[in-house]
């Protein structure tokens, strides 16, 4: 099956920063051969973006979807969002604090998993230099299988009875929760920790944690990139160690590069960044 990829670039303000302009220009260089959609709140003037990337496809969405970080995370867990792009096989999310170095998506394992992004290290953003890779990937620069995401979100309601059971009978008793968790080989961990509440309650959880840590517990066939493959795709933090573990090679791209200028200045031209 031929991979048909769309690129999704979410924005929520009229004018990009200088760093975001650099990110968008890198996207223009390496991803212009794909259908690239600018996702923005209805009625926002996005001419500053389309002037830089002339083939961008404007796709306005309800302003509530981009009203806050929490709302944005909810959008990326909304079946309606994925149905908008159901004509494609894969979605590449390119937030404008991402940067892409080449167009070689196949060589970076972009289509081998249901979700791939910069890998998580133990301790996450507070990871120490000797931290180990752990399951999970960041979504700021990522690729996900659209049909797999649609399948998961279309099947979530079958867990509603488990959620009601948890709320009524399990949540008051730590002993019963732990017993049931052991009985189900830790599968009930998503209920015990409250992480499942992202879907049935007002609980906030970053959507990349949902897709790469919670969903695989409920849908074991939903495949997440292993750490070594993910490093070939993207870096986000623990950068010197990431480079070392990747054999001294740059990944396809990176996320949150403006937070680490001392590392990235060797690889990204900051001349126009003021």
XYZ file of C-alpha atoms in Angstrom:
274
model
C 0.000 0.000 0.000
C 1.342 3.416 -0.961
C 1.604 5.792 1.987
C -0.405 8.957 1.429
C 0.747 11.557 3.921
C -0.760 14.822 5.028
C 1.158 17.370 7.070
C -0.734 19.219 9.791
C 0.626 22.562 11.009
C -1.419 24.003 13.893
C -1.301 27.749 14.629
C -3.368 29.953 16.915
C -2.042 33.497 16.411
C -1.812 35.874 13.479
C 1.943 36.420 13.336
C 4.681 33.788 13.720
C 7.795 34.497 15.761
C 11.183 34.547 14.051
C 11.871 31.039 15.330
C 8.544 29.839 13.924
C 9.416 31.381 10.566
C 12.628 29.303 10.500
C 10.623 26.193 11.312
C 8.069 26.926 8.603
C 10.778 27.550 6.015
C 12.355 24.178 6.836
C 8.938 22.588 6.375
C 8.612 24.346 3.015
C 11.984 22.989 1.850
C 11.405 19.382 2.773
C 7.649 18.734 2.901
C 6.173 20.829 0.083
C 5.640 17.698 -2.026
C 2.960 16.581 0.461
C -0.445 18.096 1.163
C 0.364 20.514 3.993
C -2.598 21.843 5.965
C -2.529 24.926 8.134
C -4.918 24.296 11.035
C -6.134 27.559 12.578
C -9.159 29.066 14.352
C -11.906 30.306 12.073
C -11.600 34.018 11.191
C -7.870 34.182 11.988
C -5.818 36.022 9.334
C -3.110 33.509 8.342
C -1.586 35.450 5.432
C 1.724 35.717 7.291
C 2.049 31.924 7.043
C 0.752 31.450 3.504
C 3.124 34.160 2.257
C 6.062 32.042 3.425
C 4.610 28.686 2.358
C 2.502 29.466 -0.692
C 1.151 25.948 -1.234
C -0.241 25.653 2.293
C -3.816 24.404 2.367
C -5.869 26.473 4.852
C -8.096 24.346 7.081
C -9.984 26.468 9.623
C -11.418 24.683 12.651
C -13.717 25.659 15.459
C -11.877 28.218 17.650
C -12.540 26.096 20.740
C -10.164 23.435 19.427
C -7.215 25.829 19.616
C -8.309 28.009 22.524
C -5.725 26.562 24.932
C -3.069 23.870 25.254
C -5.610 21.628 26.931
C -8.131 22.215 24.130
C -5.467 21.439 21.515
C -4.693 18.160 23.267
C -8.400 17.319 23.282
C -8.578 18.064 19.544
C -5.865 15.492 18.882
C -8.023 12.933 20.695
C -11.208 13.785 18.828
C -12.538 11.349 16.235
C -13.866 14.270 14.192
C -10.330 15.607 13.773
C -9.043 12.357 12.262
C -12.089 11.954 10.068
C -11.157 15.279 8.458
C -8.035 13.554 7.086
C -9.363 10.045 6.530
C -8.429 10.158 2.834
C -4.777 9.886 3.912
C -2.931 6.962 5.459
C -0.653 8.992 7.764
C -0.549 12.380 9.449
C 2.675 14.225 10.141
C 2.177 16.776 12.915
C 4.549 19.698 12.502
C 4.192 22.213 15.307
C 6.142 25.389 14.656
C 8.732 24.647 17.298
C 9.733 21.646 15.182
C 12.467 21.539 12.549
C 12.998 19.022 9.747
C 16.397 18.311 8.209
C 15.492 16.158 5.188
C 12.604 14.615 3.273
C 13.685 11.014 3.885
C 10.654 9.901 5.889
C 10.941 6.244 4.857
C 14.521 5.944 6.077
C 13.450 7.386 9.450
C 10.854 4.639 10.106
C 8.016 7.139 9.675
C 5.523 4.535 8.431
C 6.546 1.437 10.363
C 4.470 2.177 13.469
C 1.089 3.582 14.397
C 2.873 6.436 16.208
C 6.437 7.708 16.073
C 7.973 10.877 17.487
C 10.920 11.957 19.615
C 11.387 9.259 22.284
C 10.799 9.724 25.995
C 13.594 9.249 28.504
C 13.129 8.238 32.123
C 12.377 11.462 33.977
C 10.956 13.061 30.822
C 11.997 16.753 30.635
C 14.043 16.348 33.801
C 15.908 13.336 32.423
C 19.511 12.994 33.544
C 22.290 12.361 31.002
C 22.376 8.643 31.895
C 18.583 8.242 31.762
C 17.200 5.210 29.977
C 14.795 5.335 27.053
C 11.216 4.500 28.077
C 8.065 3.761 26.100
C 6.436 6.822 24.621
C 6.980 9.516 22.006
C 6.368 13.250 21.757
C 3.798 14.477 19.253
C 5.100 17.945 18.309
C 6.965 16.402 15.375
C 5.406 13.009 14.825
C 3.738 10.660 12.381
C 0.649 8.628 13.207
C -1.422 6.105 11.263
C -4.770 7.824 10.714
C -6.855 4.692 10.292
C -5.365 3.154 13.437
C -6.233 6.300 15.382
C -9.773 6.264 13.977
C -10.130 2.601 14.942
C -9.045 3.294 18.529
C -11.285 6.323 18.986
C -14.245 4.528 17.421
C -13.831 1.703 19.942
C -13.446 3.739 23.122
C -17.089 3.523 24.143
C -16.756 -0.183 24.841
C -14.725 0.822 27.889
C -17.439 3.080 29.310
C -18.790 0.297 31.532
C -15.275 -0.224 32.910
C -15.055 3.482 33.698
C -18.441 3.454 35.466
C -17.408 0.339 37.392
C -14.183 2.038 38.420
C -15.898 5.238 39.535
C -18.612 3.471 41.529
C -16.804 0.521 43.062
C -13.040 0.652 42.610
C -12.030 4.253 43.217
C -12.946 4.139 46.946
C -10.806 1.058 47.608
C -7.086 1.015 46.928
C -6.919 -2.665 47.978
C -9.482 -3.755 45.377
C -7.883 -1.592 42.675
C -4.463 -3.132 43.221
C -5.900 -6.647 43.407
C -7.747 -6.188 40.103
C -4.666 -4.661 38.524
C -2.571 -7.709 39.435
C -5.333 -10.012 38.242
C -5.365 -8.337 34.810
C -1.569 -8.223 34.453
C -1.482 -4.459 35.104
C -4.055 -3.738 32.403
C -6.219 -1.868 34.897
C -3.357 0.516 35.569
C -4.971 3.066 33.259
C -7.981 3.183 35.564
C -6.079 3.056 38.834
C -3.871 6.004 37.951
C -6.809 7.984 36.606
C -5.224 8.321 33.168
C -8.244 6.843 31.451
C -10.225 9.867 32.601
C -8.908 11.825 29.618
C -11.782 10.334 27.608
C -14.702 10.039 30.009
C -13.991 12.854 32.440
C -12.493 16.344 32.560
C -9.017 14.993 33.271
C -6.190 16.644 31.310
C -3.391 14.528 29.895
C -1.099 15.415 27.007
C -2.309 13.626 23.915
C 1.091 12.087 23.158
C 1.066 10.400 26.573
C -2.438 9.126 25.816
C -1.499 7.744 22.414
C 1.855 6.236 23.364
C 1.388 5.166 27.003
C -2.353 4.748 27.672
C -3.778 3.531 24.359
C -1.320 0.596 23.980
C -2.519 -0.785 27.329
C -6.067 -0.934 26.012
C -5.281 -1.686 22.361
C -2.085 -3.799 22.319
C -2.033 -3.870 18.504
C -1.530 -0.089 18.412
C 2.213 0.007 17.781
C 4.541 2.646 19.233
C 8.054 3.178 17.909
C 10.796 1.674 20.037
C 13.325 4.158 21.423
C 16.129 3.445 18.966
C 13.858 3.765 15.934
C 12.321 6.909 17.390
C 15.764 8.485 17.787
C 16.302 8.152 14.041
C 13.049 10.024 13.567
C 13.371 12.888 16.076
C 15.097 14.373 19.137
C 13.487 16.579 21.754
C 15.540 16.644 24.972
C 18.568 14.912 26.484
C 20.129 16.007 23.220
C 23.833 15.060 23.561
C 22.826 11.584 24.701
C 20.283 11.324 21.877
C 22.976 12.179 19.343
C 25.357 9.648 20.860
C 22.733 6.886 20.944
C 21.916 7.659 17.307
C 25.506 7.021 16.256
C 26.346 10.716 15.952
C 23.714 11.147 13.237
C 20.994 13.770 13.118
C 17.408 12.505 13.075
C 14.848 13.381 10.428
C 13.728 16.296 12.601
C 13.412 17.646 16.108
C 10.943 19.276 18.446
C 11.291 22.206 20.911
C 14.550 23.296 19.331
C 14.235 26.978 20.454
C 14.565 25.775 24.056
C 18.032 24.379 23.361
C 19.864 26.915 21.174
C 23.332 25.961 22.426
C 22.908 22.470 21.024
C 20.996 23.267 17.843
C 22.997 26.296 16.674
C 25.474 23.879 15.080
C 22.738 22.391 12.904
C 20.190 25.190 12.419
C 21.088 28.558 10.897
C 20.187 31.120 13.543
C 21.410 34.127 11.505
C 17.886 35.437 11.009
C 16.742 34.645 14.540
C 16.643 37.846 16.611
